[in-house]
Each structure stands twice: as C-alpha cells, then as structure tokens.
Coordinates of C-alpha atoms in Angstrom, one line a residue:
F292 CA 58.6 -17.2 -174.8
R293 CA 55.5 -18.2 -172.7
K294 CA 53.7 -15.0 -173.7
N295 CA 54.3 -15.8 -177.4
Q296 CA 53.0 -19.3 -176.8
A297 CA 49.9 -18.0 -175.1
Y298 CA 49.1 -15.6 -177.9
T299 CA 49.7 -18.4 -180.5
R300 CA 47.3 -20.6 -178.6
H301 CA 44.7 -17.8 -178.4
F302 CA 44.7 -17.4 -182.2
L303 CA 44.7 -21.1 -182.8
G304 CA 41.6 -21.2 -180.7
V305 CA 40.0 -18.5 -182.8
L306 CA 40.9 -20.4 -186.0
E307 CA 39.3 -23.6 -184.6
K308 CA 36.2 -21.7 -183.7
N309 CA 35.8 -19.9 -187.1
W310 CA 37.3 -22.4 -189.5
P311 CA 36.7 -26.1 -188.6
L312 CA 37.5 -28.9 -191.0
R313 CA 34.6 -29.3 -193.5
N314 CA 33.6 -32.8 -192.4
E315 CA 34.2 -32.3 -188.7
P316 CA 31.3 -31.9 -186.4
L317 CA 31.1 -28.3 -185.0
G318 CA 31.3 -29.6 -181.4
T319 CA 34.7 -31.1 -182.1
S320 CA 36.2 -27.8 -183.3
L321 CA 34.7 -25.9 -180.3
K322 CA 36.3 -28.4 -177.9
E323 CA 39.7 -27.9 -179.5
S324 CA 39.2 -24.1 -179.5
E325 CA 38.3 -24.2 -175.8
K326 CA 41.4 -26.3 -175.0
Y327 CA 43.7 -23.7 -176.8
L328 CA 42.0 -20.8 -175.1
R329 CA 42.1 -22.4 -171.6
A330 CA 45.8 -23.1 -172.1
A331 CA 46.4 -19.4 -173.2
E332 CA 44.5 -18.2 -170.1
N333 CA 47.1 -19.9 -167.9
F334 CA 49.4 -17.1 -168.9
L335 CA 47.1 -14.3 -170.1
T336 CA 45.2 -14.1 -166.8
M337 CA 42.5 -11.7 -165.7
E338 CA 44.5 -11.1 -162.6
S339 CA 47.2 -9.6 -164.7
G340 CA 44.7 -7.4 -166.5
Q341 CA 44.5 -9.5 -169.7
F342 CA 40.8 -9.9 -170.6
L343 CA 40.7 -10.6 -174.3
T344 CA 41.5 -14.3 -174.1
A345 CA 39.1 -14.8 -171.2
L346 CA 36.4 -13.1 -173.2
T347 CA 37.1 -15.2 -176.3
H348 CA 37.1 -18.3 -174.1
A349 CA 33.7 -17.3 -172.7
E350 CA 32.3 -16.8 -176.2
V351 CA 33.4 -20.3 -177.2
L352 CA 31.8 -21.8 -174.1
S353 CA 28.6 -19.9 -174.9
Y354 CA 28.0 -21.9 -178.0
R355 CA 27.8 -25.3 -176.1
N356 CA 24.6 -25.9 -174.0
E357 CA 26.6 -27.8 -171.4
D358 CA 29.1 -24.9 -171.0
R359 CA 26.7 -21.9 -170.8
D360 CA 26.8 -21.7 -167.0
A361 CA 30.6 -21.6 -167.2
A362 CA 30.4 -18.9 -169.9
R363 CA 28.1 -16.8 -167.8
A364 CA 30.3 -17.1 -164.7
K365 CA 33.4 -16.1 -166.7
L366 CA 31.6 -13.1 -168.3
T367 CA 30.3 -12.0 -164.9
E368 CA 33.8 -12.1 -163.5
I369 CA 35.1 -10.1 -166.5
V370 CA 32.4 -7.4 -166.0
T371 CA 33.0 -7.2 -162.3
R372 CA 36.8 -7.0 -162.6
I373 CA 36.7 -4.3 -165.3
E374 CA 34.1 -2.3 -163.6
Q375 CA 36.2 -2.4 -160.4
L376 CA 39.2 -1.2 -162.4
R377 CA 37.2 1.7 -163.8
T378 CA 35.9 2.6 -160.3
D379 CA 39.5 2.6 -159.0
G380 CA 40.7 4.7 -162.0
K381 CA 43.1 1.9 -163.0
S382 CA 41.4 0.6 -166.2
N383 CA 42.9 1.2 -169.7
S384 CA 41.2 1.8 -173.0
S385 CA 41.7 -1.8 -174.2
Q386 CA 40.0 -3.2 -171.1
E387 CA 37.2 -0.7 -171.3
A388 CA 36.6 -1.5 -175.0
L389 CA 36.0 -5.2 -174.0
L390 CA 33.3 -4.3 -171.4
P391 CA 30.4 -3.7 -173.8
R392 CA 31.2 -7.0 -175.6
A393 CA 31.1 -8.8 -172.3
H394 CA 27.7 -7.4 -171.6
L395 CA 26.6 -8.3 -175.2
L396 CA 27.7 -11.9 -174.8
R397 CA 26.1 -12.3 -171.4
G398 CA 22.9 -10.8 -172.8
N399 CA 23.0 -13.3 -175.6
L400 CA 23.1 -16.1 -173.0
S401 CA 20.0 -14.7 -171.3
W402 CA 18.3 -14.2 -174.6
V403 CA 18.8 -17.8 -175.7
V404 CA 17.0 -19.1 -172.7
G405 CA 14.2 -16.6 -172.9
A406 CA 15.3 -14.4 -170.0
L407 CA 14.5 -11.2 -171.9
D408 CA 14.5 -8.8 -169.0
R409 CA 17.9 -10.0 -167.9
A410 CA 19.1 -9.9 -171.5
S411 CA 17.7 -6.3 -171.9
D412 CA 19.7 -5.1 -168.8
D413 CA 23.0 -6.3 -170.3
F414 CA 22.2 -4.9 -173.8
L415 CA 21.2 -1.6 -172.3
A416 CA 24.4 -1.4 -170.4
A417 CA 26.3 -2.1 -173.6
T418 CA 24.5 0.7 -175.4
K419 CA 25.6 3.1 -172.7
L420 CA 29.2 2.0 -173.0
S421 CA 29.3 1.8 -176.8
P422 CA 26.5 4.0 -178.1
K423 CA 27.8 3.8 -181.8
N424 CA 27.9 0.0 -181.9
S425 CA 25.0 -1.1 -184.0
Y426 CA 25.0 -4.7 -182.7
V427 CA 24.1 -3.6 -179.2
W428 CA 21.1 -1.6 -180.4
F429 CA 19.9 -4.4 -182.6
S430 CA 20.3 -6.9 -179.6
L431 CA 18.4 -4.5 -177.3
A432 CA 15.6 -4.3 -180.0
Q433 CA 15.5 -8.1 -180.1
S434 CA 15.0 -8.3 -176.4
K435 CA 12.1 -5.9 -176.5
A436 CA 10.3 -8.1 -179.0
K437 CA 7.1 -6.4 -180.0
A438 CA 7.3 -3.6 -177.5
P439 CA 6.5 -0.1 -178.9
E440 CA 10.1 1.1 -178.5
A441 CA 11.6 -1.8 -180.5
L442 CA 11.1 0.0 -183.8
S443 CA 13.1 3.0 -182.7
L444 CA 15.9 0.8 -181.4
W445 CA 16.2 -1.0 -184.8
E446 CA 16.3 2.4 -186.5
K447 CA 18.9 3.6 -184.0
G448 CA 21.1 0.7 -184.8
L449 CA 20.8 1.2 -188.5
D450 CA 22.1 4.8 -188.1
F451 CA 25.4 3.3 -187.1
H452 CA 25.5 0.1 -189.2
P453 CA 27.8 -0.1 -192.2
R454 CA 25.9 0.1 -195.4
P455 CA 26.0 -2.7 -198.0
P456 CA 28.2 -4.1 -199.4
A457 CA 30.4 -3.0 -196.5
W458 CA 33.6 -3.2 -198.4
E459 CA 35.4 -1.3 -195.6
K460 CA 35.4 -4.6 -193.7
P461 CA 37.4 -7.0 -195.8
E462 CA 37.1 -10.0 -193.6
T463 CA 34.5 -12.4 -194.9
I464 CA 33.2 -13.4 -191.4
T465 CA 32.9 -9.8 -190.3
R466 CA 31.1 -8.8 -193.5
V467 CA 28.6 -11.7 -193.3
L468 CA 27.7 -10.7 -189.8
I469 CA 27.2 -7.1 -190.9
L470 CA 25.0 -8.1 -193.8
A471 CA 23.0 -10.6 -191.9
W472 CA 22.2 -8.2 -189.2
G473 CA 21.5 -5.5 -191.8
V474 CA 18.8 -7.7 -193.5
I475 CA 17.1 -8.4 -190.2
A476 CA 17.3 -4.8 -188.9
A477 CA 16.1 -3.2 -192.1
Y478 CA 13.2 -5.7 -192.2
E479 CA 12.2 -5.0 -188.7
A480 CA 12.4 -1.2 -189.4
G481 CA 10.2 -1.6 -192.4
R482 CA 12.9 -0.3 -194.8
T483 CA 12.3 -2.7 -197.6
E484 CA 14.6 -1.2 -200.2
L485 CA 17.5 -1.2 -197.7
M486 CA 16.7 -4.7 -196.7
Q487 CA 16.9 -5.8 -200.3
E488 CA 20.3 -4.1 -200.7
Y489 CA 21.7 -6.0 -197.6
K490 CA 20.1 -9.2 -198.9
A491 CA 21.7 -8.8 -202.4
A492 CA 25.1 -8.1 -200.8
L493 CA 24.8 -11.2 -198.6
E494 CA 23.9 -13.3 -201.6
M495 CA 26.9 -11.9 -203.5
I496 CA 29.4 -12.7 -200.8
G497 CA 27.8 -16.2 -200.4
S498 CA 28.4 -16.9 -204.0
G499 CA 32.2 -16.5 -203.5
I500 CA 32.5 -18.8 -200.4
E501 CA 34.3 -22.0 -201.1
R502 CA 32.0 -25.0 -200.8
E503 CA 34.5 -27.8 -201.5
G504 CA 37.7 -26.8 -199.6
K505 CA 39.3 -28.4 -196.6
Y506 CA 37.9 -25.9 -194.1
A507 CA 34.3 -24.6 -193.8
P508 CA 33.9 -21.1 -192.2
R509 CA 31.4 -20.7 -189.5
F510 CA 29.3 -17.5 -189.0
F511 CA 27.5 -16.1 -186.0
S512 CA 23.7 -16.2 -186.4
P513 CA 22.0 -13.0 -185.0
L514 CA 18.8 -15.1 -184.8
T515 CA 19.9 -18.1 -182.7
K516 CA 23.2 -16.9 -181.3
E517 CA 25.0 -20.0 -182.6
L518 CA 27.7 -20.7 -185.2
L519 CA 26.5 -21.9 -188.6
D520 CA 27.8 -22.5 -192.1
F521 CA 26.9 -19.9 -194.6
D522 CA 24.1 -21.8 -196.3
A523 CA 22.4 -22.5 -193.0
L524 CA 22.7 -18.9 -191.9
Q525 CA 21.3 -17.6 -195.2
E526 CA 18.4 -20.0 -195.0
Q527 CA 17.6 -18.8 -191.4
V528 CA 17.7 -15.2 -192.5
N529 CA 15.5 -15.8 -195.5
E530 CA 12.9 -17.8 -193.5
Y531 CA 12.9 -14.9 -190.9
I532 CA 12.0 -12.2 -193.4
G533 CA 9.7 -14.5 -195.5
S534 CA 9.9 -15.4 -199.1
T535 CA 8.7 -12.0 -200.3
G536 CA 10.8 -10.0 -197.9
Q537 CA 7.9 -7.9 -196.9
R538 CA 7.5 -6.3 -193.5
R539 CA 5.0 -8.0 -191.2
A540 CA 3.5 -4.7 -190.5
T541 CA 2.9 -1.9 -192.9
A542 CA 6.2 -0.4 -194.0
S543 CA 6.8 3.2 -193.4

C-alpha cells in the first residue's frame, strides 16, 4: 500500500511539473511537485536502490534558483551511490540507465552559472555512459561554446537524433524537446535545410497545442535549462537562430 502511494505521489509530482494550471505561476506548481516527490522519497529511498524519484526530485529542484545547491547535492549523491554499486558489481540496468541523466542534470546546473569546464566534465561522462544519446552530445557541444571541436560534437549528436517530425515519439512534451534541440543543433552544424525541417515540425506541433484549456504544458528549454510554455520556447529558439535562420558562419 505504501509503495503504491509513493508511486502515485511520484507521478503527481511529474504532472505538477509538466502541466501546471494555466493561470498559476510556475513557481507554485514546482513547489507542489517538490512536495509530492519529497513525500515519495520517504518510501522510494536511494538506500533501498530506488533512484528515479530522487533524480526527478533533483530535476524539479534544479529549476528554482534557491534550490539549485540542494539539487546539486542530491545529484552528486545519486552519481556517487550508483558508481559505487557499479564498482561493487551490484548495480542493475535500471540504475545504470539513470547515471548519464544524473550527469546531464548536474552539468546543466554548472552550465547555467557559467561553470563551463565543470559542465563539460559531466557532459563528457554522460557521453561515455550513453554514447547514442543525442542530448548529451548537444550539451557537450554547448559547453565547448566556440571551441574548434564544437562543430563535430553538434554533428555527432545529429547522427543519433530523431529526424523531424519524430512521430515515433507520440508524447507532445518529448517531441517538442526533440524538435527544439534539432533546430538548434542543425543551425549550429550549418545544416540549413535540416534546420528548416525541424523548425517546420516544431511550428506544426505548436499549432495543435491548446491555448485556452485549464492546464498549460511546460517544456524544457535547451537554451536556458528552464521550463517554459510553448510560445516562450519557440520565441527563444527563433531568436537564437535569427529571423532568417542562417548559420552565423558559412554553412557547409
């Protein structure tokens, strides 16, 4: 009974994070999400080998400035515990699958405050653990800024990234993340035609998002590592690539 309650609280926390009330300030829904996840962690503990709820809890904490130190501490504990389980030969596939995401989230926290070397270390670790995950390659490329190797990292990520319109991912929030990252990565790689395909797919999915309903979905921004409504995310992406959608350097 307690385990079922804990899982229910976990998913209520996810719903509060991703689907706040339309007229509710985002901070309110994140506070409610954090309460649900904290309660779920009372049963789904790291000590018992349960890391998904702790990782989701850390993600929610990472979106609030005042909670970022707590998010980093939790992510570091997750990384340390799973790495120890791996060293001892006691980790399972589910735990190991969460490790690159923990590095990715911790890297995002460093990236937000401009600690690019520290962010790069976490993103690089994530690429070694999950080499076919496009998000970790894109994040590593971001941390390299204008370094010579950045272009090859963007291209590496695109090799593994779902192509537009990414129908194989039916969830709206997942598809929006794929398409937003696709626009940014293709732009950075100088692949203008592919960028326009991602951009068109992003616009298409945006046209079908309910603007008047009770709940307003929130989407992760690859550019600022925060949660935004669709219109704000699209505006961010469009400003990033420029009104013409042309590569800042000569496209290959």
